[in-house]
CSV table of C-alpha atoms in Angstrom, one decimal:
chain,number,residue,atom,x,y,z
O,1,UNK,CA,-122.3,-33.8,116.5
O,2,UNK,CA,-119.1,-34.6,114.6
O,3,UNK,CA,-115.8,-33.1,115.8
O,4,UNK,CA,-113.3,-31.5,113.5
O,5,UNK,CA,-111.0,-34.5,114.0
O,6,UNK,CA,-113.7,-36.9,113.0
O,7,UNK,CA,-114.6,-34.8,109.9
O,8,UNK,CA,-110.9,-34.6,108.9
O,9,UNK,CA,-110.6,-38.4,109.3
O,10,UNK,CA,-113.7,-38.9,107.2
O,11,UNK,CA,-112.2,-36.7,104.4
O,12,UNK,CA,-108.9,-38.5,104.6
O,13,UNK,CA,-110.7,-41.9,104.3
O,14,UNK,CA,-112.7,-40.6,101.3
O,15,UNK,CA,-109.5,-39.5,99.6
O,16,UNK,CA,-107.9,-42.9,100.2
O,17,UNK,CA,-111.0,-44.6,98.8
O,18,UNK,CA,-111.0,-42.3,95.7
O,19,UNK,CA,-107.4,-43.2,95.0
O,20,UNK,CA,-108.1,-46.9,95.4
O,21,UNK,CA,-111.1,-46.6,93.1
O,22,UNK,CA,-109.0,-44.9,90.5
O,23,UNK,CA,-106.3,-47.5,90.6
O,24,UNK,CA,-108.8,-50.3,90.5
O,25,UNK,CA,-110.5,-48.6,87.5
O,26,UNK,CA,-107.1,-48.3,85.7
O,27,UNK,CA,-106.3,-52.0,86.4
O,28,UNK,CA,-109.7,-53.0,85.0
O,29,UNK,CA,-109.1,-51.0,81.9
O,30,UNK,CA,-105.4,-52.1,81.5
O,31,UNK,CA,-106.1,-53.6,78.2
O,32,UNK,CA,-107.4,-50.3,76.9
O,33,UNK,CA,-104.3,-48.5,78.2
O,34,UNK,CA,-102.0,-51.1,76.5
O,35,UNK,CA,-104.0,-50.7,73.3
O,36,UNK,CA,-103.6,-46.9,73.5
O,37,UNK,CA,-99.8,-47.4,73.9
O,38,UNK,CA,-99.7,-49.5,70.8
O,39,UNK,CA,-101.9,-47.2,68.7
O,40,UNK,CA,-100.3,-44.0,69.9
O,41,UNK,CA,-96.8,-45.4,69.1
O,42,UNK,CA,-97.9,-46.5,65.7
O,43,UNK,CA,-99.4,-43.1,64.9
O,44,UNK,CA,-96.3,-41.3,66.3
O,45,UNK,CA,-94.0,-43.5,64.3
O,46,UNK,CA,-96.0,-43.2,61.1
O,47,UNK,CA,-96.2,-39.5,61.4
O,48,UNK,CA,-92.5,-39.2,61.9
O,49,UNK,CA,-91.7,-41.6,59.0
O,50,UNK,CA,-94.1,-40.4,56.4
O,51,UNK,CA,-94.9,-36.8,57.1
O,52,UNK,CA,-91.8,-35.2,58.7
O,53,UNK,CA,-88.9,-34.1,56.4
O,54,UNK,CA,-85.6,-35.9,57.2
O,55,UNK,CA,-82.8,-33.6,58.2
O,56,UNK,CA,-79.2,-34.2,57.3
O,57,UNK,CA,-76.4,-32.2,58.9
O,58,UNK,CA,-72.8,-31.6,57.7
O,59,UNK,CA,-70.2,-29.9,59.8
O,60,UNK,CA,-66.9,-28.2,59.1
O,61,UNK,CA,-64.4,-27.1,61.7
O,62,UNK,CA,-61.9,-24.3,61.8
O,63,UNK,CA,-59.1,-23.5,64.3
O,64,UNK,CA,-58.6,-20.0,65.6
O,65,UNK,CA,-54.9,-19.0,65.8
O,66,UNK,CA,-53.2,-15.6,66.0
O,67,UNK,CA,-49.7,-14.6,64.8
O,68,UNK,CA,-48.6,-14.0,68.3
O,69,UNK,CA,-49.9,-17.2,69.8
O,70,UNK,CA,-47.2,-19.4,71.2
O,71,UNK,CA,-49.5,-21.8,73.1
O,72,UNK,CA,-47.3,-21.2,76.2
O,73,UNK,CA,-49.0,-18.2,77.7
O,74,UNK,CA,-52.3,-18.0,79.5
O,75,UNK,CA,-52.8,-14.6,77.9
O,76,UNK,CA,-52.4,-16.1,74.5
O,77,UNK,CA,-55.0,-18.7,75.2
O,78,UNK,CA,-57.4,-16.1,76.5
O,79,UNK,CA,-56.9,-14.0,73.4
O,80,UNK,CA,-57.6,-17.0,71.2
O,81,UNK,CA,-60.8,-17.7,73.2
O,82,UNK,CA,-62.0,-14.1,72.8
O,83,UNK,CA,-61.3,-14.2,69.0
O,84,UNK,CA,-63.3,-17.4,68.8
O,85,UNK,CA,-66.3,-15.5,70.1
O,86,UNK,CA,-65.7,-12.7,67.6
O,87,UNK,CA,-65.5,-15.1,64.7
O,88,UNK,CA,-68.8,-16.7,65.7
O,89,UNK,CA,-70.4,-13.3,65.1
O,90,UNK,CA,-68.5,-12.6,61.9
O,91,UNK,CA,-69.3,-16.0,60.3
O,92,UNK,CA,-73.1,-15.3,60.6
O,93,UNK,CA,-72.7,-11.6,59.6
O,94,UNK,CA,-74.3,-10.2,56.4
O,95,UNK,CA,-71.0,-9.8,54.5
O,96,UNK,CA,-70.0,-13.5,54.8
O,97,UNK,CA,-73.5,-14.9,54.3
O,98,UNK,CA,-74.1,-12.8,51.2
O,99,UNK,CA,-70.8,-14.0,49.6
O,100,UNK,CA,-71.7,-17.6,50.4
O,101,UNK,CA,-75.1,-17.1,48.8
O,102,UNK,CA,-73.5,-15.6,45.7
O,103,UNK,CA,-70.8,-18.3,45.4
O,104,UNK,CA,-73.3,-21.2,45.6
O,105,UNK,CA,-76.1,-19.4,43.7
O,106,UNK,CA,-78.5,-20.3,46.5
O,107,UNK,CA,-82.2,-19.6,46.1
O,108,UNK,CA,-82.4,-17.6,49.3
O,109,UNK,CA,-81.2,-14.4,50.9
O,110,UNK,CA,-78.6,-14.1,53.6
O,111,UNK,CA,-81.2,-13.9,56.3
O,112,UNK,CA,-82.6,-17.4,55.5
O,113,UNK,CA,-79.0,-18.8,55.2
O,114,UNK,CA,-78.2,-17.4,58.7
O,115,UNK,CA,-81.1,-19.5,60.1
O,116,UNK,CA,-79.7,-22.6,58.5
O,117,UNK,CA,-76.1,-22.1,59.8
O,118,UNK,CA,-75.2,-23.1,63.3
O,119,UNK,CA,-71.9,-22.1,64.8
O,120,UNK,CA,-70.7,-23.8,68.0
O,121,UNK,CA,-67.6,-23.4,70.1
O,122,UNK,CA,-66.8,-26.6,72.1
O,123,UNK,CA,-65.9,-25.6,75.7
O,124,UNK,CA,-62.3,-24.7,76.5
O,125,UNK,CA,-61.3,-24.9,72.8
O,126,UNK,CA,-60.5,-22.4,70.0
O,127,UNK,CA,-62.3,-24.6,67.5
O,128,UNK,CA,-65.5,-23.5,65.7
O,129,UNK,CA,-67.9,-26.0,64.3
O,130,UNK,CA,-70.0,-24.7,61.4
O,131,UNK,CA,-73.0,-26.9,60.7
O,132,UNK,CA,-75.9,-26.8,58.2
O,133,UNK,CA,-78.9,-29.0,57.8
O,134,UNK,CA,-79.5,-29.9,54.2
O,135,UNK,CA,-79.6,-33.2,52.4
O,136,UNK,CA,-77.7,-32.1,49.3
O,137,UNK,CA,-76.1,-28.7,49.9
O,138,UNK,CA,-75.0,-29.0,53.6
O,139,UNK,CA,-71.3,-29.9,52.7
O,140,UNK,CA,-71.0,-27.1,50.1
O,141,UNK,CA,-72.6,-24.6,52.5
O,142,UNK,CA,-70.4,-25.3,55.5
O,143,UNK,CA,-67.2,-25.6,53.4
O,144,UNK,CA,-67.9,-22.4,51.5
O,145,UNK,CA,-68.8,-20.6,54.8
O,146,UNK,CA,-65.6,-21.7,56.4
O,147,UNK,CA,-63.5,-20.6,53.3
O,148,UNK,CA,-65.3,-17.2,53.0
O,149,UNK,CA,-65.1,-16.5,56.7
O,150,UNK,CA,-61.4,-17.3,56.8
O,151,UNK,CA,-60.6,-15.0,53.9
O,152,UNK,CA,-62.8,-12.3,55.3
O,153,UNK,CA,-60.9,-12.4,58.6
O,154,UNK,CA,-57.5,-12.4,57.0
O,155,UNK,CA,-58.2,-9.5,54.5
O,156,UNK,CA,-60.6,-7.2,56.4
O,157,UNK,CA,-59.5,-7.7,60.0
O,158,UNK,CA,-55.8,-8.1,59.1
O,159,UNK,CA,-55.4,-11.2,61.3
O,160,UNK,CA,-54.2,-14.7,60.8
O,161,UNK,CA,-57.1,-16.5,59.0
O,162,UNK,CA,-58.6,-19.4,60.9
O,163,UNK,CA,-57.3,-22.8,59.7
O,164,UNK,CA,-59.7,-25.3,58.2
O,165,UNK,CA,-59.0,-28.5,60.1
O,166,UNK,CA,-62.0,-30.6,59.0
O,167,UNK,CA,-64.2,-30.1,56.0
O,168,UNK,CA,-67.8,-31.2,55.8
O,169,UNK,CA,-69.0,-34.6,54.8
O,170,UNK,CA,-71.8,-35.6,52.5
O,171,UNK,CA,-74.5,-36.6,55.0
O,172,UNK,CA,-75.8,-40.1,54.5
O,173,UNK,CA,-77.5,-40.7,57.8
O,174,UNK,CA,-80.3,-38.4,58.9
O,175,UNK,CA,-79.9,-36.5,62.2
O,176,UNK,CA,-83.6,-36.0,62.7
O,177,UNK,CA,-86.4,-36.9,63.2
O,178,UNK,CA,-86.0,-39.9,65.4
O,179,UNK,CA,-88.8,-42.3,64.5
O,180,UNK,CA,-88.3,-44.3,67.6
O,181,UNK,CA,-88.4,-41.2,69.9
O,182,UNK,CA,-91.5,-39.9,68.2
O,183,UNK,CA,-93.2,-43.3,68.4
O,184,UNK,CA,-92.4,-43.4,72.2
O,185,UNK,CA,-93.8,-39.9,72.6
O,186,UNK,CA,-97.0,-40.8,70.8
O,187,UNK,CA,-97.4,-43.9,72.9
O,188,UNK,CA,-97.0,-42.0,76.1
O,189,UNK,CA,-99.4,-39.2,75.1
O,190,UNK,CA,-102.1,-41.7,74.1
O,191,UNK,CA,-101.7,-43.7,77.3
O,192,UNK,CA,-101.8,-40.5,79.4
O,193,UNK,CA,-105.0,-39.3,77.7
O,194,UNK,CA,-106.7,-42.6,78.3
O,195,UNK,CA,-105.6,-42.8,81.9
O,196,UNK,CA,-106.8,-39.2,82.5
O,197,UNK,CA,-110.1,-40.0,80.9
O,198,UNK,CA,-110.6,-43.1,83.1
O,199,UNK,CA,-109.6,-41.2,86.2
O,200,UNK,CA,-112.0,-38.4,85.5
O,201,UNK,CA,-114.9,-40.8,84.9
O,202,UNK,CA,-114.2,-42.2,88.4
O,203,UNK,CA,-113.8,-38.9,90.1
O,204,UNK,CA,-116.9,-37.4,88.5
O,205,UNK,CA,-119.1,-40.4,89.0
O,206,UNK,CA,-121.4,-39.5,91.9
O,207,UNK,CA,-123.9,-42.3,91.4
O,208,UNK,CA,-124.7,-44.7,94.3
O,209,UNK,CA,-123.2,-48.0,93.6
O,210,UNK,CA,-123.1,-49.7,97.0
O,211,UNK,CA,-124.9,-49.7,100.4
O,212,UNK,CA,-121.9,-47.8,101.9
O,213,UNK,CA,-122.4,-45.0,99.3
């Protein structure tokens, strides 16, 4: 009668053998795995190149400054940082977005424009970056947004308007998608699926193939 230790040893041996069989099967089918890498990469790259719409991004930057700011006081710096967060909310607010839509005669409402606009605040700065992804209108959108937001802050909030320090550029190089990245993802997915299939065929194969079995 087998003891628990011998049974455990048998199970451990079986696990080792199974892993060895899987590795051996993967090595025998290495050419299939390589083929899957190539085909998956080609499909991923082709999908990215021919089917995905290229995205171009333009960015304008504005600088937050108050009338009382002397750049010498920690309190002044903290006030500027707080205003930066306020301006982020104001820029994507309905009033500013609707005026941008009207000025540029955009074929969309302010809710759709908000989804296109991205406002970021680099850490430890009072600079706001306003970005928009669009091949033709990105520069006009970000420049007009910065202009309208600055005027809105100055007139409605009665504060020193943010200063435009960098206007947007006409995007000539796409920011996404990355054909190389998508090709690599496609190759890895294809190779993973093939490896998983080969491993499953070994694990689920319960036929007797040797005297030991």
